[in-house]
Every structure is written in C-alpha cells, then in structure tokens.
Coordinates of C-alpha atoms in Angstrom, one line a residue:
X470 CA -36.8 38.3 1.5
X471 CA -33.5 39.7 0.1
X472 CA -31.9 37.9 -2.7
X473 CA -29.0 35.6 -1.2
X474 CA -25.5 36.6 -2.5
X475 CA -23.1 35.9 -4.9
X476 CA -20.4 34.2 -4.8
X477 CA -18.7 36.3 -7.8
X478 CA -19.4 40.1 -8.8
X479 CA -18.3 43.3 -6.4
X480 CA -19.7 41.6 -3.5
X481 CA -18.7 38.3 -4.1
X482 CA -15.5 38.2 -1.8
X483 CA -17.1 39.9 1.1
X484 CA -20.1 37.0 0.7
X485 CA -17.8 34.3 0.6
X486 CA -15.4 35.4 3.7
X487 CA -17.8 34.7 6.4
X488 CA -19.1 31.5 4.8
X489 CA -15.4 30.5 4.6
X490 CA -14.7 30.8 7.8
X491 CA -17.8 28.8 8.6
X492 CA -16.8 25.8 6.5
X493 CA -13.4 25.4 8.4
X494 CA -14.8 25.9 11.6
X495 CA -17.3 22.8 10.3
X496 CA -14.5 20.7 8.5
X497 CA -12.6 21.2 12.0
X498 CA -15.5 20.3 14.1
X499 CA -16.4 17.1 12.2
X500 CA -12.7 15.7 11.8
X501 CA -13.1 15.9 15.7
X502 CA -16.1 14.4 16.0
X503 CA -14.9 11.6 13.7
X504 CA -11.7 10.7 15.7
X505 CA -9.8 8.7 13.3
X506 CA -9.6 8.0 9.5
X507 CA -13.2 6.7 9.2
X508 CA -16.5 7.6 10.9
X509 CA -17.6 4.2 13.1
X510 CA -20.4 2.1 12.8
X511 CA -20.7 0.6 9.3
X512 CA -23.0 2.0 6.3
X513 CA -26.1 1.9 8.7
X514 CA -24.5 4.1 11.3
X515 CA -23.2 6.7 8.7
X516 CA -26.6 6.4 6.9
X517 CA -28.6 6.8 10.0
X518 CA -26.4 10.5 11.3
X519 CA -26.9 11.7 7.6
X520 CA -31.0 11.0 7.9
X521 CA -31.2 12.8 11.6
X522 CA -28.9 15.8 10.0
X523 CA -30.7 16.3 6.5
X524 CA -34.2 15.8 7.6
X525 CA -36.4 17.6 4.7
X526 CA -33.7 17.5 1.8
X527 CA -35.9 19.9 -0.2
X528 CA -37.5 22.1 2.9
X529 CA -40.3 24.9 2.3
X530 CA -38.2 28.0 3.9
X531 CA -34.5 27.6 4.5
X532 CA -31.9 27.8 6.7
X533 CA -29.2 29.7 6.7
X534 CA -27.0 27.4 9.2
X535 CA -27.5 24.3 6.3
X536 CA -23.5 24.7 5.7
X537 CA -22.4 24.6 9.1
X538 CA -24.8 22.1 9.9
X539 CA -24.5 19.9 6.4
X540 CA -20.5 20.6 5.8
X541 CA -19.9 19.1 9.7
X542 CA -21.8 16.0 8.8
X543 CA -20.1 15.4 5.7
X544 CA -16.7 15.9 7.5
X545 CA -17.5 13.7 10.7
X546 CA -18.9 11.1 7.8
X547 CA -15.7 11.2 5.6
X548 CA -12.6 9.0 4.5
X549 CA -9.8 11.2 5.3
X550 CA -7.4 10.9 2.7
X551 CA -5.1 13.2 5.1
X552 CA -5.2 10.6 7.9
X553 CA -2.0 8.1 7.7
X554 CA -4.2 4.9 8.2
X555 CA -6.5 6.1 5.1
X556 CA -4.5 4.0 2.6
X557 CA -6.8 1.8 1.0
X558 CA -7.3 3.5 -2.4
X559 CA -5.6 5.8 -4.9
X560 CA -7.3 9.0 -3.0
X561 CA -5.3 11.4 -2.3
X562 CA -5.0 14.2 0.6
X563 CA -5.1 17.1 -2.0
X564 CA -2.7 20.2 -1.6
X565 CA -3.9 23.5 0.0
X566 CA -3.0 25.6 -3.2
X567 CA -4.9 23.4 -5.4
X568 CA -7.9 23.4 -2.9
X569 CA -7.9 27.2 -3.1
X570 CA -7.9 27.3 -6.6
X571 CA -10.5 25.1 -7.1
X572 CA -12.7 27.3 -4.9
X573 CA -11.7 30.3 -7.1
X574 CA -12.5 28.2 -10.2
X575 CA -16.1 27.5 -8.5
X576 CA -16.6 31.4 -7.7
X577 CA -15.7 32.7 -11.2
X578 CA -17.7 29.7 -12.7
X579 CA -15.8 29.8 -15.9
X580 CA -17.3 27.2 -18.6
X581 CA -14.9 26.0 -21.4
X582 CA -17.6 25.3 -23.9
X583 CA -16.9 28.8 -25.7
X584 CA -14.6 31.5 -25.2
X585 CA -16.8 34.0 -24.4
X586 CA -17.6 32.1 -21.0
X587 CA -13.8 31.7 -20.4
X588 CA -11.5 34.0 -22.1
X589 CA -8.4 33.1 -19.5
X590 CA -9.4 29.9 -18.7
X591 CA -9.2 28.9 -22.2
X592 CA -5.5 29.9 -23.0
X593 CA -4.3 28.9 -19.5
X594 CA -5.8 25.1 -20.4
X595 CA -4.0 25.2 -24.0
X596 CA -0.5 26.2 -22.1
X597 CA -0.3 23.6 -19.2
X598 CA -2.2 21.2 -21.3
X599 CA 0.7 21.8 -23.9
X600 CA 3.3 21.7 -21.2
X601 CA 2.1 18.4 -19.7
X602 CA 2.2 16.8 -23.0
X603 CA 6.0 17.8 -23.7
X604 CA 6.8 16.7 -20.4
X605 CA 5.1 12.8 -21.3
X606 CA 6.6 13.2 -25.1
X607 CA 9.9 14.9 -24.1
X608 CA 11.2 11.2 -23.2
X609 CA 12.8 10.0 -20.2
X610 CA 15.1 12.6 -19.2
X611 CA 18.7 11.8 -17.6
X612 CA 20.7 13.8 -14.8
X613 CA 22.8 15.4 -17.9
X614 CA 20.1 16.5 -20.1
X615 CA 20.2 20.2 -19.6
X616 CA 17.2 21.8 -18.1
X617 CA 16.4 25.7 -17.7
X618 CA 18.4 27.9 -15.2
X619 CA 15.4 30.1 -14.8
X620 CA 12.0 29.5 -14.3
X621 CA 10.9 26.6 -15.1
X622 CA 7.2 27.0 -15.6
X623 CA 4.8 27.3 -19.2
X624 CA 5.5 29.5 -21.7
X625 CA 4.0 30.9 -24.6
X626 CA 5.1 28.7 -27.5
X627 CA 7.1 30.2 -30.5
X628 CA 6.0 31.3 -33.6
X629 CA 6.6 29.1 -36.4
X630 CA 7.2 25.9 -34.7
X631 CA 5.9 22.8 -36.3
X632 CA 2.8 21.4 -34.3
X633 CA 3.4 19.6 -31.0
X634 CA 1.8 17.2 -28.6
X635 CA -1.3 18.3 -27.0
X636 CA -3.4 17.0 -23.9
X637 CA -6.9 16.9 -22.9
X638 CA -8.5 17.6 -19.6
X639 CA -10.9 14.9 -18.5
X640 CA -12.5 13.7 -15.4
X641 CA -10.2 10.9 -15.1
X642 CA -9.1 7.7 -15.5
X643 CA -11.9 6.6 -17.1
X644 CA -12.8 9.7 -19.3
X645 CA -9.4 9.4 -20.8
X646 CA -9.1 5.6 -22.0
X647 CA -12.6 6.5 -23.7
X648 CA -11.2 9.3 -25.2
X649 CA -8.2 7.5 -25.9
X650 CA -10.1 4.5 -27.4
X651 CA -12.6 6.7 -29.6
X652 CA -9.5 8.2 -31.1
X653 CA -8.3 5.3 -32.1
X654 CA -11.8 4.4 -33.6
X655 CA -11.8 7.7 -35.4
X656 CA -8.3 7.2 -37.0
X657 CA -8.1 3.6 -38.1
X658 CA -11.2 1.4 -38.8
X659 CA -11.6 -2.2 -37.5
X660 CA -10.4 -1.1 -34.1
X661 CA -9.7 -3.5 -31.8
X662 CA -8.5 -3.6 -28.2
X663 CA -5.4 -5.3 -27.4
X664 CA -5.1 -5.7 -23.6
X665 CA -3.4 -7.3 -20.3
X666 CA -5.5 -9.0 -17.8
X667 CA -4.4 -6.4 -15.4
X668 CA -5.6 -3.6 -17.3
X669 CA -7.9 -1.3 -15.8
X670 CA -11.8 -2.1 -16.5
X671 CA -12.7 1.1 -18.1
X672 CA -10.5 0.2 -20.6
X673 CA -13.0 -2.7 -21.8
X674 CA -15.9 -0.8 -20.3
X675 CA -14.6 1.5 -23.2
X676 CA -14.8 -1.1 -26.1
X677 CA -17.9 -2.1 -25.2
X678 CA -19.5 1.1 -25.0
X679 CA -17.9 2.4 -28.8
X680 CA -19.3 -0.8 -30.1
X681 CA -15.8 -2.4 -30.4
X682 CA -15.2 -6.2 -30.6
X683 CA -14.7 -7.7 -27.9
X684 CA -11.0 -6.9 -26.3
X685 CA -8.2 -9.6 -26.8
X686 CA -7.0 -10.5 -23.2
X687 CA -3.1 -11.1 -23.3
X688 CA -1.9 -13.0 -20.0
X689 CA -0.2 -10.9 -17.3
X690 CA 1.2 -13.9 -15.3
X691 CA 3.3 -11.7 -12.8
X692 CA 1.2 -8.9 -12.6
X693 CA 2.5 -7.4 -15.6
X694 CA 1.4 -7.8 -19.7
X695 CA 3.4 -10.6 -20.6
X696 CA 5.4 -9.1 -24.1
X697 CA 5.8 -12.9 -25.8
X698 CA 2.2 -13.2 -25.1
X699 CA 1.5 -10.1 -26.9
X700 CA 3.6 -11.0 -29.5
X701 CA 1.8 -14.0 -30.2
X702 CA -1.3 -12.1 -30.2
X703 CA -0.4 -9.5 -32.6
X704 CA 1.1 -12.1 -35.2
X705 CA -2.0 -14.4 -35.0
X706 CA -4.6 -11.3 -34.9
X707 CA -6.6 -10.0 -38.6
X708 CA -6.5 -6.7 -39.5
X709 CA -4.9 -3.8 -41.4
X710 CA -1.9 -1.5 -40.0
X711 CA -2.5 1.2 -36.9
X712 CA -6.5 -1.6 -36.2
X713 CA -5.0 -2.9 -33.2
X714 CA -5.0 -0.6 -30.2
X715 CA -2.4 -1.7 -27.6
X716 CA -3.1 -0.7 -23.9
X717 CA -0.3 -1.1 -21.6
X718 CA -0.3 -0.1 -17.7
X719 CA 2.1 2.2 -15.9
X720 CA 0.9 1.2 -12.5
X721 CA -1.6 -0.9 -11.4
X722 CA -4.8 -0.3 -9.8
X723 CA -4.0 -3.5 -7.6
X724 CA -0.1 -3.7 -6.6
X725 CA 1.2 -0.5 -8.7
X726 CA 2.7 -2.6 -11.2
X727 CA 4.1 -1.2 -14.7
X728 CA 4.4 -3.6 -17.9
X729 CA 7.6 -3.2 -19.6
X730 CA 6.6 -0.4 -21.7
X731 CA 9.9 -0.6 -23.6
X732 CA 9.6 -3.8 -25.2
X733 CA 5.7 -3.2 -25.3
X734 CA 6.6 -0.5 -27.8
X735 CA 9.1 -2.4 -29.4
X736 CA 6.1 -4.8 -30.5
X737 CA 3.8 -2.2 -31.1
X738 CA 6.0 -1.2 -33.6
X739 CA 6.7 -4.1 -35.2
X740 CA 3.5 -5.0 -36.0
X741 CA 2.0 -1.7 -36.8
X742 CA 0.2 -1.5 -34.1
X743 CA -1.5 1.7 -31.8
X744 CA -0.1 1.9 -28.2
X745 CA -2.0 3.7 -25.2
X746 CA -0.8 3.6 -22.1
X747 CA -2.9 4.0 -18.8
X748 CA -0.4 6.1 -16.5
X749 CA -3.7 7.0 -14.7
X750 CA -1.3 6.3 -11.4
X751 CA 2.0 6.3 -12.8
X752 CA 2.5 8.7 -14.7
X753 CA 3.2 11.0 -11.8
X754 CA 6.7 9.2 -12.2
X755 CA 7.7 12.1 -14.4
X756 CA 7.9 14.8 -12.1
X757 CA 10.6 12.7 -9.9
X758 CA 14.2 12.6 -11.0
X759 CA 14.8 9.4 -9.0
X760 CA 11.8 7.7 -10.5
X761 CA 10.7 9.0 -14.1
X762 CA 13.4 6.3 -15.4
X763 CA 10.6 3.7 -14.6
X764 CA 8.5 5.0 -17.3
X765 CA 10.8 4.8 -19.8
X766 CA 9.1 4.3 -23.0
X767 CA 6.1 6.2 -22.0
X768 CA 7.1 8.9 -24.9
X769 CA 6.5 6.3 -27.8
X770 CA 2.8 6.2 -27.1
X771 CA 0.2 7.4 -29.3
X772 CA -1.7 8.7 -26.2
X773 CA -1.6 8.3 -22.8
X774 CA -3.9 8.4 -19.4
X775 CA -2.8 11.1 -16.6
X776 CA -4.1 11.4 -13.4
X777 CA -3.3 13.8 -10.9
X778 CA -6.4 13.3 -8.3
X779 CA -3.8 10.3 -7.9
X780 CA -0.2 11.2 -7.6
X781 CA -0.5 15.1 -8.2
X782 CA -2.3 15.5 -4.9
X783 CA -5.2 17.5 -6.9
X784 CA -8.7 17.7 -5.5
X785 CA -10.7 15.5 -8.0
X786 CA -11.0 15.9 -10.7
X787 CA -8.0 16.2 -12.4
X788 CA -7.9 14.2 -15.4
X789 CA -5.8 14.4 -18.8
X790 CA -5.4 12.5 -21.9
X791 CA -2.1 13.5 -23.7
X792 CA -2.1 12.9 -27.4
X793 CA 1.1 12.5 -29.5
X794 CA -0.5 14.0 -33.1
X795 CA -2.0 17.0 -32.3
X796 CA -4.6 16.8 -35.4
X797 CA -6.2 13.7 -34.0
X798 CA -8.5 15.6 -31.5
X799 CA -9.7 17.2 -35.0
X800 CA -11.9 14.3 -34.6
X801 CA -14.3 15.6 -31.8
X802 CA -14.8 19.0 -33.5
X803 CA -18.7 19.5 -33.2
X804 CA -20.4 22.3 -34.7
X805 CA -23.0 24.3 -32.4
X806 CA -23.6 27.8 -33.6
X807 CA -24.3 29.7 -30.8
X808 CA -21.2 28.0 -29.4
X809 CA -18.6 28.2 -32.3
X810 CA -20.3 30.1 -35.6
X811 CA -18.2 29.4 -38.5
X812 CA -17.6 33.8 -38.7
X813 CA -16.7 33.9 -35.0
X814 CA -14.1 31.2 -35.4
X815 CA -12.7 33.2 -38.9
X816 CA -13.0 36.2 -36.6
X817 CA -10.3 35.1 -34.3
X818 CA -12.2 33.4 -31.4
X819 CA -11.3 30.0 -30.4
X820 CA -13.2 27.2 -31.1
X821 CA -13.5 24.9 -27.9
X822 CA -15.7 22.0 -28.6
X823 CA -13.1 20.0 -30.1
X824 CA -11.1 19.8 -26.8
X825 CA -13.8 17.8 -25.4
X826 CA -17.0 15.2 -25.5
X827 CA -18.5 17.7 -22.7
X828 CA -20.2 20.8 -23.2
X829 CA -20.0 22.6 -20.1
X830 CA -16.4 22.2 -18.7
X831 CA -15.5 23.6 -15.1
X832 CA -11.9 24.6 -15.4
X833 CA -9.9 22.3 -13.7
X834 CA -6.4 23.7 -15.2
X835 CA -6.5 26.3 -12.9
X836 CA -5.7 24.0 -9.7
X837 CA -3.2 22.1 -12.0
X838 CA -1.5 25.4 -12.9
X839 CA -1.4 26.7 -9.5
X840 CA 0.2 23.6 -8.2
X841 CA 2.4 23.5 -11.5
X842 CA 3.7 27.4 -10.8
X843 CA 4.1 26.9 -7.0
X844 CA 5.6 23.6 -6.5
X845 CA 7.6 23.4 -9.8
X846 CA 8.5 19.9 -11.1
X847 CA 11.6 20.0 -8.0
X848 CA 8.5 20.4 -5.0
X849 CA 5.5 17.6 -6.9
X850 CA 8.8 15.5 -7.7
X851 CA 9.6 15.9 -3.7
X852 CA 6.8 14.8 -2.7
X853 CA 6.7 11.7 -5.6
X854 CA 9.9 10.7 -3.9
X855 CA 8.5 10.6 0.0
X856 CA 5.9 8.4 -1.0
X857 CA 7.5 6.0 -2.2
X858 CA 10.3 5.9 0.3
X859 CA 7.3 5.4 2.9
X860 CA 6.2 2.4 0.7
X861 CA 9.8 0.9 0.7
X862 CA 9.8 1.7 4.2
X863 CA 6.5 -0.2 5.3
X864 CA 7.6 -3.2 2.8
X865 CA 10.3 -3.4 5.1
X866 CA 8.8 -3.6 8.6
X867 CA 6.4 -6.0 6.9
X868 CA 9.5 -7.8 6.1
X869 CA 11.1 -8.1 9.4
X870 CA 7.4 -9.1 10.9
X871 CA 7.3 -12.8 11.7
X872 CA 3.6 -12.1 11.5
X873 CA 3.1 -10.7 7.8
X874 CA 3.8 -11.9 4.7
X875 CA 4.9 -9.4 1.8
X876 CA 3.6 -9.4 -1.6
X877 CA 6.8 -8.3 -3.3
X878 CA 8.7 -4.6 -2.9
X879 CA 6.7 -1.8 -4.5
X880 CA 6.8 -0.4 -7.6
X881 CA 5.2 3.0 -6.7
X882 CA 3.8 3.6 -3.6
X883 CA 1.3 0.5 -3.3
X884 CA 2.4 -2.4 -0.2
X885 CA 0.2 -5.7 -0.8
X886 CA 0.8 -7.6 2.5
X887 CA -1.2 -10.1 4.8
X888 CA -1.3 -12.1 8.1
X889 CA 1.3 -14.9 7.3
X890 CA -0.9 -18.2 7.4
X891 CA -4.3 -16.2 7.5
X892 CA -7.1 -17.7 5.6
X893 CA -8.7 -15.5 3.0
X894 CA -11.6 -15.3 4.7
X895 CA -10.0 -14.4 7.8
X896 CA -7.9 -11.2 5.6
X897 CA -11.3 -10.1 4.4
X898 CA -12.5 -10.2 7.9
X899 CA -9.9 -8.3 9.7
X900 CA -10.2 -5.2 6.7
X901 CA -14.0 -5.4 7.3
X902 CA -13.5 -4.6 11.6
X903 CA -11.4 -2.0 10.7
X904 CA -13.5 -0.4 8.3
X905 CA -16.5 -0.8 11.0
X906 CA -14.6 0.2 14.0
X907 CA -12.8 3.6 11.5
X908 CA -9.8 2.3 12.9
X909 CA -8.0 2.3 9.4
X910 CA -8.8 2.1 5.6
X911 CA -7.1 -0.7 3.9
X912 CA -7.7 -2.0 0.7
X913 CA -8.2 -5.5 -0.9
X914 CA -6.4 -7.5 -4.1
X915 CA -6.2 -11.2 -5.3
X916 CA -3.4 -12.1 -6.5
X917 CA -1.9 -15.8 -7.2
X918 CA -5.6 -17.0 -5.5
X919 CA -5.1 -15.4 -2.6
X920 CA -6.2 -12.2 -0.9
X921 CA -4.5 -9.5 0.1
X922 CA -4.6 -6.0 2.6
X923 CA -3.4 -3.1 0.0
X924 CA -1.7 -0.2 1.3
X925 CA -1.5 2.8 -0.9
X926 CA 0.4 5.3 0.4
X927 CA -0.3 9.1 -1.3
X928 CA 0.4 10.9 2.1
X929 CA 3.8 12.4 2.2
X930 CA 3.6 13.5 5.6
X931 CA 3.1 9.8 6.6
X932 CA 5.7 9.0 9.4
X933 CA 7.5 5.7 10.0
X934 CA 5.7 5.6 13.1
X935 CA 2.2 5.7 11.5
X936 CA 3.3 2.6 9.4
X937 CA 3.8 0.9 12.4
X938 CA 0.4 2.2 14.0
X939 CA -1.3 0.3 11.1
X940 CA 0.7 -2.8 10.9
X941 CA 0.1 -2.9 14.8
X942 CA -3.8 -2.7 13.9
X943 CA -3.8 -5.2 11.9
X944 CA -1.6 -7.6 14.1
X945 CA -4.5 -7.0 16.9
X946 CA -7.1 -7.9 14.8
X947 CA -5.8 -10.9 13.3
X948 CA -7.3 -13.6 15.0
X949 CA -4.9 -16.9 16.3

C-alpha cells in the first residue's frame, strides 16, 4: 500500500485539490439533505444517522470515501450559523477568507511553541497581536481624530519607541479571563475577584480553579454591574492596593448588555483597584465608527477579553487577551531547553513560551490577519453595523406585534422577546419544537423571573424578511 499524501510539501497542493473539491460537494450535499437551520428529530435522531454513517470508528482497512461520506453527515447534522433562523447563540457564520486561511494554517501545520516550527507565524502573531492591542488601548476614537490616508493595515513598529500594549491569542472567552485572572495573581498577592452577577461563569470558574477566594458578587439589578454597589463593595472589602481584581462586561452573554465601563473605571481607580473587562462579545464594537463610542472606557483596563469567533466572523477559535503593561506576560515565561535554550535566545531567536500556558499553538493569527488585511477596519466595521441594524430592526416588529412582548432595545445585536402572556413553561416549550422540528435555533435567558426566546443575530446577510419568517415561527407554535 502506497503511503497516503500530504497535505504540505511539493505535492501537497495537488493532494489537497481533489479532496477540496470533495468536501464542498459534501458540505453542499448535506446542507440539502438538512433543509433548514437544524437537522430534525431531536438528539436521538441526529445520534442514530451518525451510528448508521460511522459504523467501525476505528476500522481494520480504510476507506478512502470516509470524507465524502463523514463530512456530508457532519453537514446534514449541523447548526448552520449561515442560516437566518440560526440565532440562538454567539456562533457565528465565519467569513470565506478566514475559512481559507485557516485551511492554509492546517496544511503548513505551523506550531508556536518555538520559532524554529514557525518562523512567519511567530512575527505575523506579535504584529496583529500588537495592532489589536493599540486598537483596545488607543481609546475611543471620534469622527475628527485623524486616521491614515493610506493603508491602514500592521506595520512594523519603530525603533526606539517605549514599550506598548500587547495581546495574547487564546482559544476564547474562557482562556482569556484565566489568563487575565492569573495575571492578576502573579502581579499582586491576595487576589480577589470582584464581580457582577451577570458576569460570564468562566470568570468564577477562573477563581476557583487558581485557588482564589471566593469571588465577591456585586448586584446587577438591570442587567448591568450596579457602580454604587461596587462602590460599597470596594470600601468595605480588606486588602492592599492593585488585590482586588475588577471584572466588568462589555456585552452580555444573555441580552448583550455593557456595564458602564466609565464610571466602573472611575471606581477602579479610586480604590486602587485592577479592572478586566470581558469584551468576549463586545469588543467587536471597536471596528464600527457608529458603535465603538459604546465602549468607551474600555482603554483604562488593565486587560481585556476579545473574541472574534463572536463578532469578527472568525472560524473558532479566535481568542485574544489584550494586556495594558507589556511586562506582565513576563509572568508565564517557562523554561524548556529544547524549546527556548538560554544561548538560542542570546542568539537572536525568539523565545515563545511566554506568549502562552499551551505548548503547541496552531496559528490562529493567520485567519485574523487575513480578515484584518482584506476587510480593513471600514469592511469588519460594515458588517458590525448590519447586525445591529437587523437587531433594531427585529426589536421593532416585535414591537408592533400585539403577540410579543420585548425585553428592552438592544445593545449589540442580541433581541430577548416572548409570547406576550405565555407561561414560562409554555416559552421553553415552543423553543424546544423548534429545535426538534430544525425549524429555527433560538436561545433561552431569565431575566426579572421570567424566561425569555434570545435572538442573536451575527448574520449580516440576514434580511428583514427572515426576521419576520422567525417571529412567524414562533407565533405558530405558540399555543392559545
């Protein structure tokens, strides 16, 4: 038997091609088969058509149709995030360029544990890493503030300039308030986490699992982190300056909410206090003119959680943790020497391990750069702008629906509504039959005790008549 090819080296591109081309035809052939935004029949259903199509997961001889054959099913058994009526979570339909870098970053298998496994990769992370960073710590920037006439995209910085922001790349969310909460560990003792009810779970999930105290729960009354609260918190609480770590949301994982980030500062400051801010969602914001004003603030934070498998359209993951001091990362440096010898290091070569907790690191810039260099901030800002109109827009025919009842206008791109006069029951009911029948993905969210249908909109080339489609599906199966 002949060795199987690869998908890098002189043959690589030629071995790839025809596999391509059998992947779309299987992605095409499974959308089909699927019909509509989720496959139908409920977990057993999907379960059952995965069984029949894997068989022996770990055969004796092979076959070379398995990606035709295991690609279809995966299509035909997906949650479109490119279908309008899949709007239940913060999954996004992910861009065409970014897709197709991410299968050149697969092929060229580059591993950012050591230079000698990714000599680009490397620098191109430290420039858009850099870039992102000066984009969050730049401040909120106003229609006056002059911007370049040329292009627009990373450079190389200058010699001699004192040291600047920097970013890490992560998995996520998640990765990033660990990485932001160990930081905080590393550079003050007696850490403690100082937090809204409406802050994201990993965020105490974090605490617990770097052996921090338990996390002081502020009230979030509307939604948001209430800032007297906090104040009242931070006068009453123990501890030296820079102990307390402050985590404030720029857009919720429920409604897309954003605490006041100004006057969260404000405190922050007051009482020497460390502020992180979980713009795991939000901070997409930044790339939008009409928006960005909404995170205004965002640039007094000692670090801060960005997301772009949210709203930056990447395929997941796409994960960054932008830190104000550039020395604190200093803290992760680990020494391996057949990663980063001490005379290799003095010889020029750079040392990666401090730029992460993870050894091997697939390089996940590449996608971001590629979008970065092919949208600019004027195209991902474009399309920042179209979702949220489409929020607006659905807030409004829920509105002008004797049927519905609206949470309260969006922030982002996130619609809470439900069946005016519905029980809660009856709300988790209806989302349930759609999910079964793959009619439409909604989400769920309690708020004020009761339940509520959460649209999150990430498609920008959602129509107004989709929106109506899906408030029509849920109207038919709202029991009366």
């Amino acid at each position: 038997m002949s060795s199987p090819p690869l998908a890098s080296g002189p043959e690589g591109p030629h071995a790839l091609r025809p596999l391509l081309e059998t992947v779309l035809d299987a992605l095409t052939e499974g959308r089909q088969a699927r019909g509509g935004p989720l496959p139908a029949g409920g977990p057993q259903a999907v379960a059952a058509r995965v069984r029949a199509t894997v068989g022996d997961a770990l055969p004796q001889k092979g076959d070379p149709d398995a990606v035709h054959h295991l690609v279809r099913m995966l299509a035909e058994g997906a949650a479109d995030p490119a279908d309008p009526l899949c709007a239940a979570h913060l999954h996004c339909p992910p861009l065409a360029v970014a897709t197709a870098a991410d299968l050149a970053a697969s092929a060229l298998n580059p591993s950012l544990d050591s230079w000698d496994q990714a000599p680009a990769a490397s620098e191109l992370e430290a420039l858009v890493t850099d870039a992102l960073a000066a984009e969050i710590y730049a401040g909120t920037r106003t229609s006056d503030r002059a911007r370049p006439t040329a292009d627009t995209s990373i450079s190389a910085p200058e010699a001699n300039e004192p040291p600047k922001s920097t970013a890490l790349v992560t998995t996520g969310g998640t990765e990033s308030n660990q990485l932001a909460l160990l930081l905080a560990r590393e550079a003050h003792s007696g850490t403690r986490l100082v937090c809204g009810a409406n802050a994201h779970h990993s965020l105490t999930r974090a605490a617990w699992l770097l052996g921090l105290p338990e996390p002081v729960v502020v009230p979030a009354p509307a939604g948001t982190l209430d800032p007297a609260a906090l104040d009242e918190a931070l006068t009453e609480l123990p501890g030296p300056r820079g102990s307390l770590v402050v985590a404030a949301t720029a857009g919720t994982t429920d409604a897309g909410l954003i605490d006041p980030l100004t006057d969260i500062a404000d405190l922050c400051a007051a009482h020497g206090a460390r502020l992180h801010i979980d713009a795991a969602y939000g901070g997409g914001l930044l790339f939008s003119e009409r928006h960005r004003h909404r995170l205004h603030g965002i640039e007094r934070a000692h670090t801060v959680t960005l997301d772009l498998h949210k709203l930056g359209w990447q395929p997941a993951a796409a994960g960054l943790l932008a830190v104000r001091d550039p020395h604190e990362p200093h803290a992760l440096h680990h020494h391996a020497d057949y990663l980063n010898a001490d005379d290799d290091t003095e010889a020029g070569l750079p040392d990666l391990l401090g730029r992460s907790l993870r050894t091997t690191r697939r390089p996940d810039i590449l996608k971001i750069a590629v979008t970065l260099k092919t949208l600019g901030r004027d195209g991902l800002g474009a399309l920042v702008d179209q979702v949220c109109a489409h929020a607006q827009e659905l807030a409004r025919l829920i509105q002008a629906h004797p049927g519905f009842e609206l949470y309260d206008p969006p922030t982002i791109s996130t619609v809470l509504f439900r069946p005016a006069e519905a029980s809660n029951d009856t709300v988790a009911a209806v989302r349930r039959t759609l999910l079964t029948e793959g009619r439409a993905i909604l989400g769920r969210a309690v708020l004020d005790g009761q339940l509520w249908l959460k649209a999150t909109l990430l498609n920008p080339h959602t129509r107004p008549g989709d929106l109506a489609a899906l408030l029509k599906l849920v109207e038919g199966h709202t029991p009366r």
